[in-house]
Short mmCIF file of C-alpha atoms in Angstrom, two decimals:
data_model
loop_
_atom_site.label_atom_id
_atom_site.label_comp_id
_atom_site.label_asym_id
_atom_site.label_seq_id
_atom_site.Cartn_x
_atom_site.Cartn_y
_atom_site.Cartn_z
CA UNK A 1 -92.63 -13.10 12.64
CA UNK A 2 -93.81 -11.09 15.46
CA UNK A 3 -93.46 -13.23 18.15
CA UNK A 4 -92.53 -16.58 19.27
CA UNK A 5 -89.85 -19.64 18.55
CA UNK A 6 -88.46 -21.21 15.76
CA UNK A 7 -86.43 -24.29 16.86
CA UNK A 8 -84.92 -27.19 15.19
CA UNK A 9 -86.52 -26.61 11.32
CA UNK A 10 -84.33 -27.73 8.00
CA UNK A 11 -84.91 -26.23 4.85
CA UNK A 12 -84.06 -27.85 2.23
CA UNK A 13 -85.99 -26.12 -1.06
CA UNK A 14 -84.74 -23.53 -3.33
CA UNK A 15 -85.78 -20.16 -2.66
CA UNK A 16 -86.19 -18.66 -6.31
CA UNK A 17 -88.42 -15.28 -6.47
CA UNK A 18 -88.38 -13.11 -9.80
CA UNK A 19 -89.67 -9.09 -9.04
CA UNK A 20 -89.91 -6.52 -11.51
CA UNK A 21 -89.30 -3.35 -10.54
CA UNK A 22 -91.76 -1.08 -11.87
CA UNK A 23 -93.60 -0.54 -8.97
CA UNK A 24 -93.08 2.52 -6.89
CA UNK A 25 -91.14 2.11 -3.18
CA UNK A 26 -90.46 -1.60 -3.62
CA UNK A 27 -89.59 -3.63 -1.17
CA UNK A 28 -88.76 -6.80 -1.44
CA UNK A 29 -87.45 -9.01 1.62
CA UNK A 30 -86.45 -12.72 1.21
CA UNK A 31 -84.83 -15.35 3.47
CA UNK A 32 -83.96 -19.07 3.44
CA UNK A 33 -86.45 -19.63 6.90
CA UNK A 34 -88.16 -16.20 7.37
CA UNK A 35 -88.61 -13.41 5.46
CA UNK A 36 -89.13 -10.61 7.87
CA UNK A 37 -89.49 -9.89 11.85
CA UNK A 38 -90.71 -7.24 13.68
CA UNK A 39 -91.01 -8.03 16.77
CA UNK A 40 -93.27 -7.42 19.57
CA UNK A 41 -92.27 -9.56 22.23
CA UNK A 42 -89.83 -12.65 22.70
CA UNK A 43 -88.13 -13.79 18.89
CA UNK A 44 -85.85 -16.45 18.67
CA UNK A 45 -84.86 -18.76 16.38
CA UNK A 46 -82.62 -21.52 17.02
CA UNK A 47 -81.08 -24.22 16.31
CA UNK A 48 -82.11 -24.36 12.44
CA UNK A 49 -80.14 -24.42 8.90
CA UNK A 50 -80.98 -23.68 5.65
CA UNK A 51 -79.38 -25.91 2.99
CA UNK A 52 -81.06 -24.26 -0.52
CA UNK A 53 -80.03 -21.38 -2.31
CA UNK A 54 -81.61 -18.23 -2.39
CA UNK A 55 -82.15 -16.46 -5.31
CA UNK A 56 -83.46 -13.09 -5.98
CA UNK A 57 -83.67 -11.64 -9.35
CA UNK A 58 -84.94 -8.37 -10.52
CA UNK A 59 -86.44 -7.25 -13.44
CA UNK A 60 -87.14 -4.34 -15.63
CA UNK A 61 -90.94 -3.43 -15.80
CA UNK A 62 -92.93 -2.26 -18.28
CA UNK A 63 -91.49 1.23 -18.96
CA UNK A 64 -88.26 2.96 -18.87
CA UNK A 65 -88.86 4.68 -15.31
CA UNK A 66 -86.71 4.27 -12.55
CA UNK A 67 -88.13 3.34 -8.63
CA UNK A 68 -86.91 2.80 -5.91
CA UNK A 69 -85.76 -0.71 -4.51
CA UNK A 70 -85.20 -1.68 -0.71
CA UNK A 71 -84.44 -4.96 0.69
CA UNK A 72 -82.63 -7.77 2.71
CA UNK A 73 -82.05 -11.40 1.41
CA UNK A 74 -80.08 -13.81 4.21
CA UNK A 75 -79.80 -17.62 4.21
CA UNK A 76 -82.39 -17.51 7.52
CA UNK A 77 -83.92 -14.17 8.16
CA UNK A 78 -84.48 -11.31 5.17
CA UNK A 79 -84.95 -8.45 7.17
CA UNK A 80 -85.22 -7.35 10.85
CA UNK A 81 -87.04 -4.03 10.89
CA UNK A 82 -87.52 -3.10 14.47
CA UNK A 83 -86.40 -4.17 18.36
CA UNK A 84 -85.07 -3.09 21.44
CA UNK A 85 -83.24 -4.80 24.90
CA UNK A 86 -86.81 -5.84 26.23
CA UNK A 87 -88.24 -6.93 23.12
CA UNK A 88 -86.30 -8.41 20.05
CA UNK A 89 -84.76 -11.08 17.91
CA UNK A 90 -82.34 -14.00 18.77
CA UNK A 91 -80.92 -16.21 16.21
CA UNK A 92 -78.76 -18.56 17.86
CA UNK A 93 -76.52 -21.46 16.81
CA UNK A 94 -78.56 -21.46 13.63
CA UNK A 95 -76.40 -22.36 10.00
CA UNK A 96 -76.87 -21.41 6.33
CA UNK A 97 -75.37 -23.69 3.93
CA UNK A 98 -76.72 -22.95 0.66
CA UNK A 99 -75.58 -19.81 -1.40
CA UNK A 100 -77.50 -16.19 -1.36
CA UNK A 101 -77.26 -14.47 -4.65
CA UNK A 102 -79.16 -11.33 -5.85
CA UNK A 103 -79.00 -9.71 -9.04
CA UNK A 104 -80.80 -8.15 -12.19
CA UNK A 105 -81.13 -8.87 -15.94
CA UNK A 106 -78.79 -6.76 -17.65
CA UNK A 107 -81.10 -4.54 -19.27
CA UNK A 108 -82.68 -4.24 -16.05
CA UNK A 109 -80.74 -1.04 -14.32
CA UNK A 110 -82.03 -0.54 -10.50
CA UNK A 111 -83.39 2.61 -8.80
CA UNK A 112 -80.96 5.21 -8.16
CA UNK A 113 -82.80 5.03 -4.64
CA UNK A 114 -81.75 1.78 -3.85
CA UNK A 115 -80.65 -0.08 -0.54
CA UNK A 116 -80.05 -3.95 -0.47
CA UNK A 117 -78.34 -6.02 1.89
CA UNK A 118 -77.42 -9.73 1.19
CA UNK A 119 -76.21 -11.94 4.30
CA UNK A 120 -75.37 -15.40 5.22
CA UNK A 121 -77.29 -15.52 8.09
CA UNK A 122 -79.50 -12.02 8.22
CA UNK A 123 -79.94 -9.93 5.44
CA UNK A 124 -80.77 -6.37 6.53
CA UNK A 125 -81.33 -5.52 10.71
CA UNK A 126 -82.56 -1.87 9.52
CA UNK A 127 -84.98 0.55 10.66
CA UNK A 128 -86.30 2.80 7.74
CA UNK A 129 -88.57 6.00 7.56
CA UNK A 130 -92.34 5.81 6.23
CA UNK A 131 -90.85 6.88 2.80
CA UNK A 132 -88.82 3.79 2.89
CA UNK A 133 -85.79 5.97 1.42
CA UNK A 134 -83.87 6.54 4.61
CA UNK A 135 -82.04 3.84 6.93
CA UNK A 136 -81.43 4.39 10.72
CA UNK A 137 -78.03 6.30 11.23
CA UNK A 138 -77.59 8.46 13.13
CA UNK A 139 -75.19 11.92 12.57
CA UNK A 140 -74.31 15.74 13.83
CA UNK A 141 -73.33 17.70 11.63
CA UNK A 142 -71.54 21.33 13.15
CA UNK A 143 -75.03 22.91 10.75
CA UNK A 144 -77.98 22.90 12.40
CA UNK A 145 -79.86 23.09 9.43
CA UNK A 146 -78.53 20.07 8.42
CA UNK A 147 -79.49 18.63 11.46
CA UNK A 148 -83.09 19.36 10.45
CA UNK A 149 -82.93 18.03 6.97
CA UNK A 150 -80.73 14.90 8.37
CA UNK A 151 -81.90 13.95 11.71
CA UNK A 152 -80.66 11.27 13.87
CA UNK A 153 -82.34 8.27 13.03
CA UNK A 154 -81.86 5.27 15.53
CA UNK A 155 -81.37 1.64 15.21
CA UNK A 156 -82.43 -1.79 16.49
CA UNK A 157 -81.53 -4.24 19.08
CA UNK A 158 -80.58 -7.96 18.08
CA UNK A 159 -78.76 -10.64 18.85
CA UNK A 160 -76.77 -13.46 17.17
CA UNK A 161 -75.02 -16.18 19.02
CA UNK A 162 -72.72 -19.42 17.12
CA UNK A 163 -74.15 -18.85 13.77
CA UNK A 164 -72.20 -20.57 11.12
CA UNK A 165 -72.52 -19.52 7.05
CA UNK A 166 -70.61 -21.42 4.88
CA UNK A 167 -72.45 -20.68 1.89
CA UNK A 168 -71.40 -18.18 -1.27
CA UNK A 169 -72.86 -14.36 -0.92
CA UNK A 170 -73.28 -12.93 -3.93
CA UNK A 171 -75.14 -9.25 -4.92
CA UNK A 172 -74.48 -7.84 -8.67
CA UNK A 173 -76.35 -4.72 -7.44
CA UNK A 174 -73.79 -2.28 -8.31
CA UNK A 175 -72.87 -4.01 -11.95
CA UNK A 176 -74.12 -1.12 -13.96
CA UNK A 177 -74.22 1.66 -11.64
CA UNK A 178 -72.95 5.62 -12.13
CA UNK A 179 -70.45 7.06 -9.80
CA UNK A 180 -72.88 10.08 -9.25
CA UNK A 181 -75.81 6.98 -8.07
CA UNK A 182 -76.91 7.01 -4.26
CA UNK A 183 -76.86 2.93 -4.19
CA UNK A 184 -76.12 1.58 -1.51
CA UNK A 185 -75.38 -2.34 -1.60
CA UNK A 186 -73.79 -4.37 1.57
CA UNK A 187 -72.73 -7.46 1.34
CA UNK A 188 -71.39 -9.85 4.97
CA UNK A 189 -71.11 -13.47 5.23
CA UNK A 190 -72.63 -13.18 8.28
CA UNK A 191 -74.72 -10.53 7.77
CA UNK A 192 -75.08 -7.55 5.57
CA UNK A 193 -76.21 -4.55 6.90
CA UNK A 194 -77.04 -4.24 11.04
CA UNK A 195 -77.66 -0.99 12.44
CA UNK A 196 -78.06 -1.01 16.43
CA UNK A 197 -79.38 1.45 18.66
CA UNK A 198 -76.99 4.11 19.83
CA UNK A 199 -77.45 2.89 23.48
CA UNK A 200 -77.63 -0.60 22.71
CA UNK A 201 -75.67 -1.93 20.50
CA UNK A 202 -76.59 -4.95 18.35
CA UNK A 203 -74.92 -7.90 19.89
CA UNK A 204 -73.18 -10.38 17.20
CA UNK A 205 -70.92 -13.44 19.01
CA UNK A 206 -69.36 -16.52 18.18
CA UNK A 207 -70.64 -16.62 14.26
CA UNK A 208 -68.43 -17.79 11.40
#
């Protein structure tokens, strides 16, 4: 979704996908009503509910290799990759009712390079590099050459207004994971992972 409205839609079918993961920078992005916005003018969805489950499941590929895995998986939007104040997403009094779970088989280990955010409402409101492998953040360090290898990387603008989730938010990411592994999994009934711009902050109100 790039631009437009989404108002008064019901789903009501299971959301099942199944992804390997032997494919290099993966990305996969999954949600109850939409997958992913990026918007480019006015984005709003309203006044909508999901009432299915969503269900992502990973699995291993076809060799032993390890890639890397990025994604967001909400009950109505997967992943919100860019915005700002004059231009970006508004989900309001919208309402996920059916459970978001994501997981892998068991003999299925992810990426040590992997991000994944799982939310009731919105998944992942992230801006990441070209590579795919770094998230907005931003940081300064007291070493300047750090600075350099790490720069600031800014957010996005959204907002959220009376969003209910009563479903069950589930990720197994982590299950089988080393201490010395860069995962990083979030998890948020509401949402899992936002990042907002360091001048404008993401506005979240009224959700439960």
């Amino acid at each position: 979704m790039r631009t437009g409205v989404i108002r008064g839609c019901t789903n009501e079918g299971v959301v099942n996908i199944t992804s390997d993961i032997s494919s290099s920078n993966n990305k996969v992005i999954v949600g109850g009503l939409v997958g992913t916005v990026q918007p480019e003018g006015t984005c709003i969805i309203e006044r909508s509910i999901n009432n299915a489950e969503v269900n992502i499941t990973f699995v291993k590929g076809t060799d032993d290799k390890q890639y890397p895995l990025y994604g967001g998986y909400g009950g109505i939007v997967g992943h919100v990759s860019t915005g700002t104040p004059e231009s970006h997403l508004t989900i309001r009094k919208c309402s996920n009712n059916g459970d978001v779970t994501a997981s892998y088989l068991n003999d299925s280990r992810v990426s040590t390079e992997m991000t994944s955010a799982v939310g009731g409402i919105v998944g992942s409101a992230i801006c990441y590099d070209e590579s795919g492998k770094f998230f907005s953040w931003w940081h300064r360090s007291k070493t300047a050459v750090l600075d350099d290898v790490f720069p600031d990387m800014d957010g996005l603008y959204m907002e959220m207004e009376d969003c209910i989730n009563t479903g069950d938010i589930c990720s197994f990411f982590t299950a089988s994971c080393s201490s010395d592994d860069p995962t990083k999994a979030y998890v948020g009934g509401v949402a899992g992972a936002v990042n907002g711009l360091k001048d404008a902050h993401a506005k979240i109100s009224g959700c439960r």
